XYZ file of C-alpha atoms in Angstrom:
646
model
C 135.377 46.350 69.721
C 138.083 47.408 72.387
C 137.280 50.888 71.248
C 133.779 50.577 71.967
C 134.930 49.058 75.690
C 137.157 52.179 75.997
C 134.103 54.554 74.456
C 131.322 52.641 76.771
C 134.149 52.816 79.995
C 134.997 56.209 79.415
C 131.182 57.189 79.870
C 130.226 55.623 82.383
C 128.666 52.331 80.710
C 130.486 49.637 81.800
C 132.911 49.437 84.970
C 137.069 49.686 84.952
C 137.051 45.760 85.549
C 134.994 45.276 82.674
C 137.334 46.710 80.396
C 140.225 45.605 82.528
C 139.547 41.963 81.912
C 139.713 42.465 77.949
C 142.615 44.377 77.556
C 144.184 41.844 79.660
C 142.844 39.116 77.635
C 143.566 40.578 74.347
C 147.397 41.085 75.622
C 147.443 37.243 76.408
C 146.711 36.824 72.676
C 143.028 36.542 72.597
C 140.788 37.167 69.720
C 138.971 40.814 69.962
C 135.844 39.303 70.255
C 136.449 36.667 73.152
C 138.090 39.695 75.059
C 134.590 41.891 74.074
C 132.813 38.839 75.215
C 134.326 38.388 78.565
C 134.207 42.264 79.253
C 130.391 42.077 78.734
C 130.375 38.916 80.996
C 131.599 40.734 83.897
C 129.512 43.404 82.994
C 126.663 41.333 83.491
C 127.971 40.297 86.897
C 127.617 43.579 87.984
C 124.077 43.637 87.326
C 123.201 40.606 89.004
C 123.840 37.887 86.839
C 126.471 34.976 87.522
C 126.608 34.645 83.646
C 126.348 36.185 80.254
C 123.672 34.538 78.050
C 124.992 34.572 74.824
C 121.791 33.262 73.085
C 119.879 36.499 74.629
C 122.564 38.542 73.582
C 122.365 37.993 69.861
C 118.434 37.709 69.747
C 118.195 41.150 71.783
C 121.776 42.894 72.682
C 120.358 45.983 73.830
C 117.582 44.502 76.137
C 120.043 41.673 77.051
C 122.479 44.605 78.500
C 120.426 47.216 79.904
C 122.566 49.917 77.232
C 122.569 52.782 77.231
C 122.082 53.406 81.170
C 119.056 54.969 82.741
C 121.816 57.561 83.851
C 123.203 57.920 80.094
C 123.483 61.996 79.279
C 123.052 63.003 75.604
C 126.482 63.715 74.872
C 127.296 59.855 75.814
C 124.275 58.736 73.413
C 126.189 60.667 70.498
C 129.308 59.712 71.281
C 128.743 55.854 72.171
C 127.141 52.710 69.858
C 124.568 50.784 71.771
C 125.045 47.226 71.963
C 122.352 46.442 68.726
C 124.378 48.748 66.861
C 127.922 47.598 67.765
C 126.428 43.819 66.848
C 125.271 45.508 63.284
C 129.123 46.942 62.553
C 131.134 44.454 63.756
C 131.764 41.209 61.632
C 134.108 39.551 64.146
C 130.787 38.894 66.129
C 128.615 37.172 63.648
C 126.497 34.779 64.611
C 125.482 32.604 68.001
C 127.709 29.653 65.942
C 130.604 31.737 64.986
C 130.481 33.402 69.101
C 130.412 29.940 70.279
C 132.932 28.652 68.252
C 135.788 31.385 68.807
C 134.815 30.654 72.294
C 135.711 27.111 72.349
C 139.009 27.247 70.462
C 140.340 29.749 72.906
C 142.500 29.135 75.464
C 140.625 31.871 78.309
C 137.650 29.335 78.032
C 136.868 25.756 79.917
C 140.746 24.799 80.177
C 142.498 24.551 83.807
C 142.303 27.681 85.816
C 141.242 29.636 82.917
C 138.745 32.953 83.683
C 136.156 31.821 81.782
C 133.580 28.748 81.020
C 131.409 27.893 78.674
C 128.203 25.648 79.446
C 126.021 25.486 76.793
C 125.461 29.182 75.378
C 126.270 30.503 79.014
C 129.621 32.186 79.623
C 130.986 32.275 83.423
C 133.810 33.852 84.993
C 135.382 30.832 86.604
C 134.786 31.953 90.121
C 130.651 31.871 89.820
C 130.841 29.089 87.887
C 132.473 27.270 90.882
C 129.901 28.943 93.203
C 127.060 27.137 91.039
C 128.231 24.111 90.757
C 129.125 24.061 94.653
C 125.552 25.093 95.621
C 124.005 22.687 92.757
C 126.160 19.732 94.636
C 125.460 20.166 97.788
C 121.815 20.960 97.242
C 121.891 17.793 95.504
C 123.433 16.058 98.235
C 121.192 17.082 100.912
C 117.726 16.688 98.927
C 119.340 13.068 98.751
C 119.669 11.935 102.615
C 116.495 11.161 103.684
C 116.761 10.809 107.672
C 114.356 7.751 109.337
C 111.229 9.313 110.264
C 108.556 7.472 112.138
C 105.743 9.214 110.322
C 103.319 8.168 113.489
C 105.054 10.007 115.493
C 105.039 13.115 113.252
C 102.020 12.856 112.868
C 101.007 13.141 116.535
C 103.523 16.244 116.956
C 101.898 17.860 114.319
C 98.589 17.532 115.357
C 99.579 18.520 118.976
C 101.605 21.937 117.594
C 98.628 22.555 114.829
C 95.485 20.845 116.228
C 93.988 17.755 114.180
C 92.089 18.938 110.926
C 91.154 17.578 107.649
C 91.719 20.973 106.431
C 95.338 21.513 104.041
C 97.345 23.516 106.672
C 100.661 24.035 104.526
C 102.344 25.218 107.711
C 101.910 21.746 108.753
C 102.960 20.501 105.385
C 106.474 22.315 105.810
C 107.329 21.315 108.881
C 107.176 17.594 107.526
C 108.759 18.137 104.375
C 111.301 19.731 106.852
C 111.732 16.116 108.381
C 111.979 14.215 104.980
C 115.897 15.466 104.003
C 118.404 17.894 104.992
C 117.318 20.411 102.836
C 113.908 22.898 102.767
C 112.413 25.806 101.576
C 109.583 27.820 102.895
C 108.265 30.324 101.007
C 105.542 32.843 101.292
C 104.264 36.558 101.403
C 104.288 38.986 104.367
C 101.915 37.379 106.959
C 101.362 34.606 105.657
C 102.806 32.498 108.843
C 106.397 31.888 107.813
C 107.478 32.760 111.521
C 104.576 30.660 112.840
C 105.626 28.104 111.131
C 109.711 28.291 112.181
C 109.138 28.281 115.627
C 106.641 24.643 115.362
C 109.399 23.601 113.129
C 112.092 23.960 115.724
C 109.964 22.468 118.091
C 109.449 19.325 116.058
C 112.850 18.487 115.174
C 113.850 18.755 118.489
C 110.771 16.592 119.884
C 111.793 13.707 117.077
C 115.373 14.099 117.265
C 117.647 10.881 116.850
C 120.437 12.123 119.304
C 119.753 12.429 123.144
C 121.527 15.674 123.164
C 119.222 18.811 121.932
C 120.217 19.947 118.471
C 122.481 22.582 117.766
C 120.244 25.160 115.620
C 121.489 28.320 114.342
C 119.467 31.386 113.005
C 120.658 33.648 110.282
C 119.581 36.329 107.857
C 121.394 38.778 104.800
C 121.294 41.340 107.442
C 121.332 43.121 110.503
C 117.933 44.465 110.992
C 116.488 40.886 109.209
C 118.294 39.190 111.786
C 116.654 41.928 114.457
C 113.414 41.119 113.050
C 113.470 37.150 113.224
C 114.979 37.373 116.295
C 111.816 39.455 117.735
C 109.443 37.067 116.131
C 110.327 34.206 116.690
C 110.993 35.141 120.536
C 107.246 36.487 120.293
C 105.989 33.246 118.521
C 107.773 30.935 121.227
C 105.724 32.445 123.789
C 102.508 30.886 122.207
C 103.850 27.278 122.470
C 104.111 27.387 126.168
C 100.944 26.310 126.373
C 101.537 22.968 124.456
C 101.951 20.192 126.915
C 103.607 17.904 123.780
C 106.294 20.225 123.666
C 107.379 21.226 127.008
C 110.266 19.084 127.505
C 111.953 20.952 124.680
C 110.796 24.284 125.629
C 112.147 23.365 128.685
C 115.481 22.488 126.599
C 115.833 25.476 125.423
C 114.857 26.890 121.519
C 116.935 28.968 119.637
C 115.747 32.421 119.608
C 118.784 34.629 118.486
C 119.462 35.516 114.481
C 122.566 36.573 113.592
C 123.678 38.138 110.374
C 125.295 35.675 107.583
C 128.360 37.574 107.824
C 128.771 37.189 111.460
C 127.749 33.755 111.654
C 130.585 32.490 109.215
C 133.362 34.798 110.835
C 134.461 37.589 108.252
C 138.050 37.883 107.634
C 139.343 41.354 107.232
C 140.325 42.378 103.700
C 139.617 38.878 101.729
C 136.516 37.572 100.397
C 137.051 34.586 103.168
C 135.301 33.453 106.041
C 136.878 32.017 108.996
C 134.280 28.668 108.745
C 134.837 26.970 105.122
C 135.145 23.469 104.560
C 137.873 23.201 106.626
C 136.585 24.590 109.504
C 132.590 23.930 109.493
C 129.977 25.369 111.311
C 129.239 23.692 115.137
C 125.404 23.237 114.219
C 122.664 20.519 113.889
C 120.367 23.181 111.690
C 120.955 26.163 109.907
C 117.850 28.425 109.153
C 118.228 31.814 106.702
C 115.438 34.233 106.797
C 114.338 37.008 103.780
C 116.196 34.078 101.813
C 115.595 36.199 98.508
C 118.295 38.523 99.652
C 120.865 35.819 99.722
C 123.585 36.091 96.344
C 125.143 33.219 94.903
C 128.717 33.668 96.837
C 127.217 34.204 99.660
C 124.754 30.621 99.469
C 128.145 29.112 98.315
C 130.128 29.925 101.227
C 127.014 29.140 103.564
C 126.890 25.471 102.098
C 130.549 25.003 101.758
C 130.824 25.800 105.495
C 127.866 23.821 106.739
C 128.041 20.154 107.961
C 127.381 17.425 104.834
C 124.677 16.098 107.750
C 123.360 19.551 109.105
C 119.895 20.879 107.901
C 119.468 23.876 105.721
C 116.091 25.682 105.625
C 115.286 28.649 103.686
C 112.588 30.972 104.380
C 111.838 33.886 102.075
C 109.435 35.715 99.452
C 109.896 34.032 96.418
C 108.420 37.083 94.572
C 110.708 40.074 96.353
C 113.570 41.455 94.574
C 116.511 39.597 93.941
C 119.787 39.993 95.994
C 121.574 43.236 95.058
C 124.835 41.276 94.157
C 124.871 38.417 91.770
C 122.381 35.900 91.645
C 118.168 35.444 91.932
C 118.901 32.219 94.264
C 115.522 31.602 95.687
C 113.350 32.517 92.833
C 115.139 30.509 90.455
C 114.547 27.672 93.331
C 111.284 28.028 93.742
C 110.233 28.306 89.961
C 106.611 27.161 89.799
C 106.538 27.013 93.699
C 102.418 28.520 93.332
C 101.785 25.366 90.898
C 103.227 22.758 93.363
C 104.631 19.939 91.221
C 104.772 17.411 93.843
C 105.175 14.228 92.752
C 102.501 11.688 93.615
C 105.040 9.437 95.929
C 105.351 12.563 97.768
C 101.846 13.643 98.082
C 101.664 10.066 99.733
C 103.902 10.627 102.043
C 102.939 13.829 103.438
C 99.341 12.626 103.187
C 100.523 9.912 105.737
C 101.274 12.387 108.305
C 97.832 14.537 108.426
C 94.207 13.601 107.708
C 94.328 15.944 105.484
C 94.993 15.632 101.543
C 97.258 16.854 99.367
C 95.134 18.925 96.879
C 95.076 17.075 93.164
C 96.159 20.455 91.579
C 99.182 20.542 93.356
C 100.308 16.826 91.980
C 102.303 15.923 89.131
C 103.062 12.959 87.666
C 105.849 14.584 86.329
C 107.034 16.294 89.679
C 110.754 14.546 89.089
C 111.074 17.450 86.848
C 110.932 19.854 89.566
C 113.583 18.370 91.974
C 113.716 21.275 94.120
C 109.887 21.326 94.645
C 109.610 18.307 95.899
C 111.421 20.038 99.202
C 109.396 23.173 98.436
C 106.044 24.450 100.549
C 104.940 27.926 99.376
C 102.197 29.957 101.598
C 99.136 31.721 99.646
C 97.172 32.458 102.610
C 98.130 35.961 104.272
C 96.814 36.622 107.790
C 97.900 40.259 107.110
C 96.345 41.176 103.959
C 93.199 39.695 102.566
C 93.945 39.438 98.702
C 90.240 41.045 98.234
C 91.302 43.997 100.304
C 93.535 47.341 100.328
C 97.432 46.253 100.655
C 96.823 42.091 99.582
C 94.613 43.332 96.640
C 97.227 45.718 94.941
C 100.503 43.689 95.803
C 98.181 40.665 94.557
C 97.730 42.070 90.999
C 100.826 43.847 90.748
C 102.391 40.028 91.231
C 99.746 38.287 88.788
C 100.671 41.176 86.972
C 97.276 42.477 86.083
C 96.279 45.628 84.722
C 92.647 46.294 84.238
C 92.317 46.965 88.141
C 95.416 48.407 88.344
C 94.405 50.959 85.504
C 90.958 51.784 87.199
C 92.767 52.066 90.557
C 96.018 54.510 89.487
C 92.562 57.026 87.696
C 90.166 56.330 90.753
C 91.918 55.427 93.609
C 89.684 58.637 95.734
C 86.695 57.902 94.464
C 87.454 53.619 95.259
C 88.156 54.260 98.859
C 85.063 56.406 99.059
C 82.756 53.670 97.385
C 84.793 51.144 99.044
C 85.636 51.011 102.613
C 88.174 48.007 101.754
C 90.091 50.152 100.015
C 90.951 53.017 101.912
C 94.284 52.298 102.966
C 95.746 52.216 99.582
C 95.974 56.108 97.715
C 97.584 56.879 94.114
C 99.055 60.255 94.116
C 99.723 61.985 90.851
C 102.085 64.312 90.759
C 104.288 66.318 87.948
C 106.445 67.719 90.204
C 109.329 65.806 93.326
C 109.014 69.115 95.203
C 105.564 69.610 95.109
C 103.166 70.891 97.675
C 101.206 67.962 98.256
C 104.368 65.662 98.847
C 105.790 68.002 101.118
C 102.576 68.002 103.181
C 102.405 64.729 103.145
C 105.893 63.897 104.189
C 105.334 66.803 107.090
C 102.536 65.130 108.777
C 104.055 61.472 108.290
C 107.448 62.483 110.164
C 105.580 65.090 112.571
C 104.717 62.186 115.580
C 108.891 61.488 115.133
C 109.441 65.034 115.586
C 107.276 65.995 118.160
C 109.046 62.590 120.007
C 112.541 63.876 119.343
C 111.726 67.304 121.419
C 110.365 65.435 124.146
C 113.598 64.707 125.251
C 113.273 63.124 129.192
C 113.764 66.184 131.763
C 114.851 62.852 133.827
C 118.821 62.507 132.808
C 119.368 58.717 133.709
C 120.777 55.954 131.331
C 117.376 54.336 131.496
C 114.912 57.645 130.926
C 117.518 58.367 128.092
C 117.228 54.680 126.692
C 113.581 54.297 126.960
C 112.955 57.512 124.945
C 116.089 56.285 122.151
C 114.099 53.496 121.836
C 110.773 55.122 121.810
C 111.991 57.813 118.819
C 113.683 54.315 116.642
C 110.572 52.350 117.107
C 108.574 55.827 115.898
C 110.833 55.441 112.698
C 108.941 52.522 111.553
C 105.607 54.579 111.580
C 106.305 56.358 108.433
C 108.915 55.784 105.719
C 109.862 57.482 102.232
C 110.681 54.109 98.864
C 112.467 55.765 96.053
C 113.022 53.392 92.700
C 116.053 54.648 91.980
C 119.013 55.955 94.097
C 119.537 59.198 91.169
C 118.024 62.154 89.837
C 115.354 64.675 90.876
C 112.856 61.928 92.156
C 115.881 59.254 93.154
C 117.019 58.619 97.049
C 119.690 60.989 97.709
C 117.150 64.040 95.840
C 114.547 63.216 98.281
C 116.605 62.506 101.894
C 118.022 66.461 100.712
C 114.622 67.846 100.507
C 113.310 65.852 102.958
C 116.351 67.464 105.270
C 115.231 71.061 104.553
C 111.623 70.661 104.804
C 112.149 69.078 108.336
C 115.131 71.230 109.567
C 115.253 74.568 107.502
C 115.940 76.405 110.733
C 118.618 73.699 112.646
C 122.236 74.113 112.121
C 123.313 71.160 109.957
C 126.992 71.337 110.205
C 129.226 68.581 108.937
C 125.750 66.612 107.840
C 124.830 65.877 111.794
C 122.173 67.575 113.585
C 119.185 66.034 116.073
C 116.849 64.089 114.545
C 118.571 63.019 111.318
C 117.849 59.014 110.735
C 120.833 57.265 109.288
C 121.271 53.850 107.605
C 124.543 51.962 107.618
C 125.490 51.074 104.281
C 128.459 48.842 104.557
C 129.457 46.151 107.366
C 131.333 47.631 110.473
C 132.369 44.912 112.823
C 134.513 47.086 114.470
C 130.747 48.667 115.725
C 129.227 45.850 115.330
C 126.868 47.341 112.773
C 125.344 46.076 109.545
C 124.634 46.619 106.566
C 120.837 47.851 106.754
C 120.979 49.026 110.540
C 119.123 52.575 111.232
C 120.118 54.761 113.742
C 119.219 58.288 114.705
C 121.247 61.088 115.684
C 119.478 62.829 119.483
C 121.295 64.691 121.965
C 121.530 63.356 125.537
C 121.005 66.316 127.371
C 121.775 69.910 127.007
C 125.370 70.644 125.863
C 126.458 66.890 125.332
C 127.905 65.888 121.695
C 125.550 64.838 119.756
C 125.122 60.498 119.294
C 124.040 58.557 117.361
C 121.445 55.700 118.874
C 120.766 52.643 117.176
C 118.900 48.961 118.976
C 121.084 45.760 118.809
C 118.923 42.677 118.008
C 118.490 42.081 121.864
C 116.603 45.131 121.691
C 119.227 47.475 123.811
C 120.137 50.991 122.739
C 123.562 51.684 121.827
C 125.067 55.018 121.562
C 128.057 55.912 119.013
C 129.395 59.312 118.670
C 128.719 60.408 114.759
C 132.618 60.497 114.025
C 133.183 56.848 113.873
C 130.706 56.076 111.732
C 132.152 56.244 107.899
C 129.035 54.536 105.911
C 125.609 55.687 106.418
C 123.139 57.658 104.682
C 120.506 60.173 105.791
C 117.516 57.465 105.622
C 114.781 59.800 105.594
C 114.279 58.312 102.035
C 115.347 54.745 101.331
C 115.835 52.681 98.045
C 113.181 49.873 97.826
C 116.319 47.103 97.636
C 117.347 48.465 100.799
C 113.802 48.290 102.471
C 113.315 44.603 102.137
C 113.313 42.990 105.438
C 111.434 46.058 107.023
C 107.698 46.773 107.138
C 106.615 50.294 108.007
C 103.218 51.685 109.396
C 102.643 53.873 106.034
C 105.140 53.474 103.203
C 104.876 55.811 100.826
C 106.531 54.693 97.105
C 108.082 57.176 94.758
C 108.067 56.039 90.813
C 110.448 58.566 88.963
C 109.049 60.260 85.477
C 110.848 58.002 83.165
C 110.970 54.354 82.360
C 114.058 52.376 83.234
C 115.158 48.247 83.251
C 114.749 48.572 87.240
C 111.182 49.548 87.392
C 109.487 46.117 87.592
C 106.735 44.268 89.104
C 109.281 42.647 91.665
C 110.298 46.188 92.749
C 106.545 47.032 92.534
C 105.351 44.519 95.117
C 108.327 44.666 97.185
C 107.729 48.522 97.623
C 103.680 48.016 98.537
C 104.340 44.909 101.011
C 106.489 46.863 103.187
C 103.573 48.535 103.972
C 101.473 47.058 106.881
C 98.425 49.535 107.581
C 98.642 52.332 104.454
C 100.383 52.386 101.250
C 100.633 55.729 99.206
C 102.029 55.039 95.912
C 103.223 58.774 93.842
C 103.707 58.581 90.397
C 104.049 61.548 87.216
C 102.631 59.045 84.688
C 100.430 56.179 85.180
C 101.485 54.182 81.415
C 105.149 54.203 83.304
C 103.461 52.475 86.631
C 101.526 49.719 84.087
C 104.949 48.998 82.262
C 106.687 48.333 85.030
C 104.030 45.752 86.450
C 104.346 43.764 83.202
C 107.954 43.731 83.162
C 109.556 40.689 85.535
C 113.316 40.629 87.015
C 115.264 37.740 84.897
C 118.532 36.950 85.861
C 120.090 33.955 84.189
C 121.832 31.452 85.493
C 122.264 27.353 85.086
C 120.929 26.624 89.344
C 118.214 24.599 88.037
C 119.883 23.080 85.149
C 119.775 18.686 85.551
């Protein structure tokens, strides 16, 4: 089995701390096979899952494990035993009982400090195994306190900030579930009023506060350009309240308006895993509220909570149906399981009916609700304002998520002759194509990025900081019009392929030395608090005037330009093309999605709709094989974990 490690580690399977962790186990004294086991444990972390499921690995090891690689070359596939057959040749493993067994006995497994625990047939490294039990707790805790809430009084906020109505307005329902304990989630599609609702919220719990002083609210998000986003909105939203005699005197007050990335709000601490607010040193706040939610991995949550007053509020707003966080853990999927079906249980439905006329639909009670514990502090949006589920966008990100394919079949063949029968579907094209470098895509691209070019030359004749800024500003906001989603990051139709061809279509004739010339659009790929840039931030490279070096001008979430000279940034990418994981938070003018030729574990219906809502007016989806597009949609993201566990 340590072979195999070496065999799968040598080729690029598995990671050097994969194999590290066995061959440090197995010098401790460990059996083979707990040392195999905790290698594939860690393995697992790095594909997003706090834990190994043993009882998945032995019903399915090569499903369970994603081996071989998409990226696996043939000489790897000789040389190297997938998982199914390493199961087959190896005795030691035997069965779930035997696994479970050697596990228990051994001293790397649920004793003090040791690396790894056991629950059930999960296996954890110690450290997210602390993480879930720390989010589970406090979770716990906060669904617990129930705060006094005259629901007479809500009621008559409510109707003030969403007019009286017999009519089920779930915004209205979240913002009192928001008011029955310290913990909420809010969960919806794109446009379907999530910001709308935030900005009523913060109005109420400052109108029926207990303490005379305003509360202390903060506003977070996973990243820099989420945080730039819920910062715009909800500074746009505020301005619609103003109107609102019942809430003047906290207008007046002052609402918070300002997201800041989660990093930033907890305080980083250079070179650790740390933050400078822990449990020691809490955050100063009343209210915590994280946007795009989904993004949000399990250490991340954990050090959120840990660092958050035991009496503050935490409210989560997010997609429950976007892709998972790119590090470990599916947090708000796996708590909002069911979210669509409601589950409420009927004491709840009572309660909430007692602060609107309206009534809790039947369909969304359950007698059984108790089950659900997080549900009950749960209000999911179906309703989009911005796409009508009968309609272009809604209607193919609706039945990629119900995961449907007898439209979806008809469309991917049709999708010309639709929009030409059907008016409502003529923002939404399917694109065939054999070929990453073909004609078609390379017109395409030309005219999408063509307004962005032609904006770029236009350079002010006018050389003050304020003609210069206004046009930065102009050619960043342009980059939103128009914007390349790859699947995959590798290969002939992956990310880094496309931003290169992309390059020389746009810029055959510009000298590109050292990787900087005008126009190129970066992305920062890594935290720099030294710039005070984020992970997700875009920037692109223009030239002040004639003979200047060249800069690099990117918006800070107050909606400034900034200008950095192209040497002090060390993590970016050329973001003519970007992965869809890295695109979540964004919404573009015409996304256009790229499905490579072959099948792999990461094309799934999440990635699917993720890719299509980013899109707000046209969606172009390009594909070699439309049996690949149908697989994915029936496939689903699963990442295991115990979060929801009693």
């Amino acid at each position: 089995m340590m072979h195999t490690l070496s065999l799968w580690y040598k080729h690029g399977w598995i990671r050097a701390i994969d194999l590290s962790l066995a061959e440090q186990l197995q010098q401790l004294g460990e059996p083979e096979s707990v040392a195999f086991m905790a290698a594939l444990t860690s393995f697992q972390l790095g594909q997003g899952h706090p834990c190994l499921e043993l009882a998945q690995l032995y019903h399915n090891p090569k499903t369970t494990l994603n081996l071989p690689p998409e990226h696996a070359q043939q000489e790897s596939l000789q040389a190297c035993d997938d998982p199914a057959q390493v199961f087959a040749a190896q005795p030691q493993l035997g069965h779930l009982e035997q696994c479970l067994t050697q596990l228990q006995q051994s001293a790397a497994v649920n004793t003090n400090n040791s690396p790894l625990v056991l629950v059930g047939s999960r296996l954890y490294l110690r450290r997210y195994y602390d993480y879930e039990q720390r989010i589970k707790n406090d979770l716990k805790q906060r669904m617990q306190t129930q705060p006094k809430v005259n629901t007479l009084q809500l009621q008559q906020v409510l109707d003030a900030l969403f007019g009286a109505t017999d009519r089920i307005s779930w915004q209205r329902t979240a913002c009192a579930m928001a008011m029955r304990s310290l913990f909420t989630i809010v969960t919806g599609g794109p446009g379907t009023g999530k910001t709308y609702t935030v900005v009523r919220l913060l109005a109420t719990l400052q109108k029926l506060r207990e303490q005379p002083q305003p509360l202390r609210i903060r506003l977070a998000a996973p990243t820099g350009k989420a945080a730039a986003r819920m910062t715009e909105s909800i500074s746009t939203e505020l301005e619609n309240l103003r109107a609102i005699p019942a809430v003047a005197d906290v207008l007046a007050e002052g609402l918070a308006t300002e997201a800041v990335t989660l990093h930033r709000l907890l305080g980083t601490v250079a070179n650790t895993r740390q933050f400078r607010h822990n449990a020691h040193n809490p955050l100063y706040t009343d209210v915590l509220i994280i946007d795009e939610a989904s993004m949000v991995d399990i250490e991340m949550l954990a050090a959120v909570v840990a660092a958050l007053p035991a009496q503050a509020r935490l409210i989560l707003l997010g997609d429950k149906d976007q892709l998972a966080s790119v590090e470990a853990g599916a947090i708000l999927g796996q708590l909002c399981e069911g979210a669509e079906h409601g589950h409420y249980a009927p004491q709840l439905a009572q309660w909430l009916n007692a602060t609107a006329a309206s009534q809790i639909p039947a369909e969304k009670i359950d007698n059984n609700g108790s089950q659900w514990p997080y549900l009950q502090h749960t209000t999911m949006f179906h309703e989009s304002r911005r796409f009508d589920a009968e309609k272009g966008i809604g209607k193919l990100a609706f039945e990629v998520n119900q995961q449907r394919a007898e439209w979806l079949q008809q469309w991917l063949r049709d999708s010309k002759i639709m929009a030409q029968q059907y008016p409502e579907f003529d923002n939404i094209h399917a694109l065939p194509c054999s070929r990453a470098d073909a004609a078609v895509i390379k017109q395409l691209v030309m005219d999408g990025y063509a307004p962005l070019q032609q904006l770029i030359s236009a350079r002010p004749t006018e050389q003050t900081d304020e003609a210069l800024n206004q046009w930065a500003k102009a050619v960043l906001t342009q980059l939103g019009a128009f914007q390349l989603l790859t699947a995959v990051r590798e290969g002939d139709w992956g990310m880094h392929a496309f931003n290169q061809r992309v390059t020389y279509w746009l810029h055959a004739d510009q000298s590109q030395q050292h990787g900087w010339f005008i126009g190129r659009p970066v992305m920062v790929t890594h935290n720099d608090y030294g710039l005070n840039l984020r992970n997700g931030d875009i920037g692109v490279v223009l030239q002040r005037g004639a003979g200047e070096p060249l800069r690099v001008a990117f918006l800070n979430p107050q909606g400034d330009v900034r200008w950095i000279l192209p040497s002090r940034l060390t993590n970016i990418d050329t973001a003519y093309a970007m992965t869809i994981h890295k695109s979540q938070g964004s919404e573009f003018d015409h996304t256009v999605m790229v499905m490579p030729p072959a099948d792999a574990p990461i094309l799934t219906k999440e990635l699917l709709y993720t890719g299509i809502t980013r899109a707000k007016s046209h969606f172009t989806l390009i594909f070699s094989q439309p049996q690949l597009v149908l697989k994915a949609v029936q496939r689903r993201v699963i990442r295991n974990g115990g979060l929801t566990d009693a």
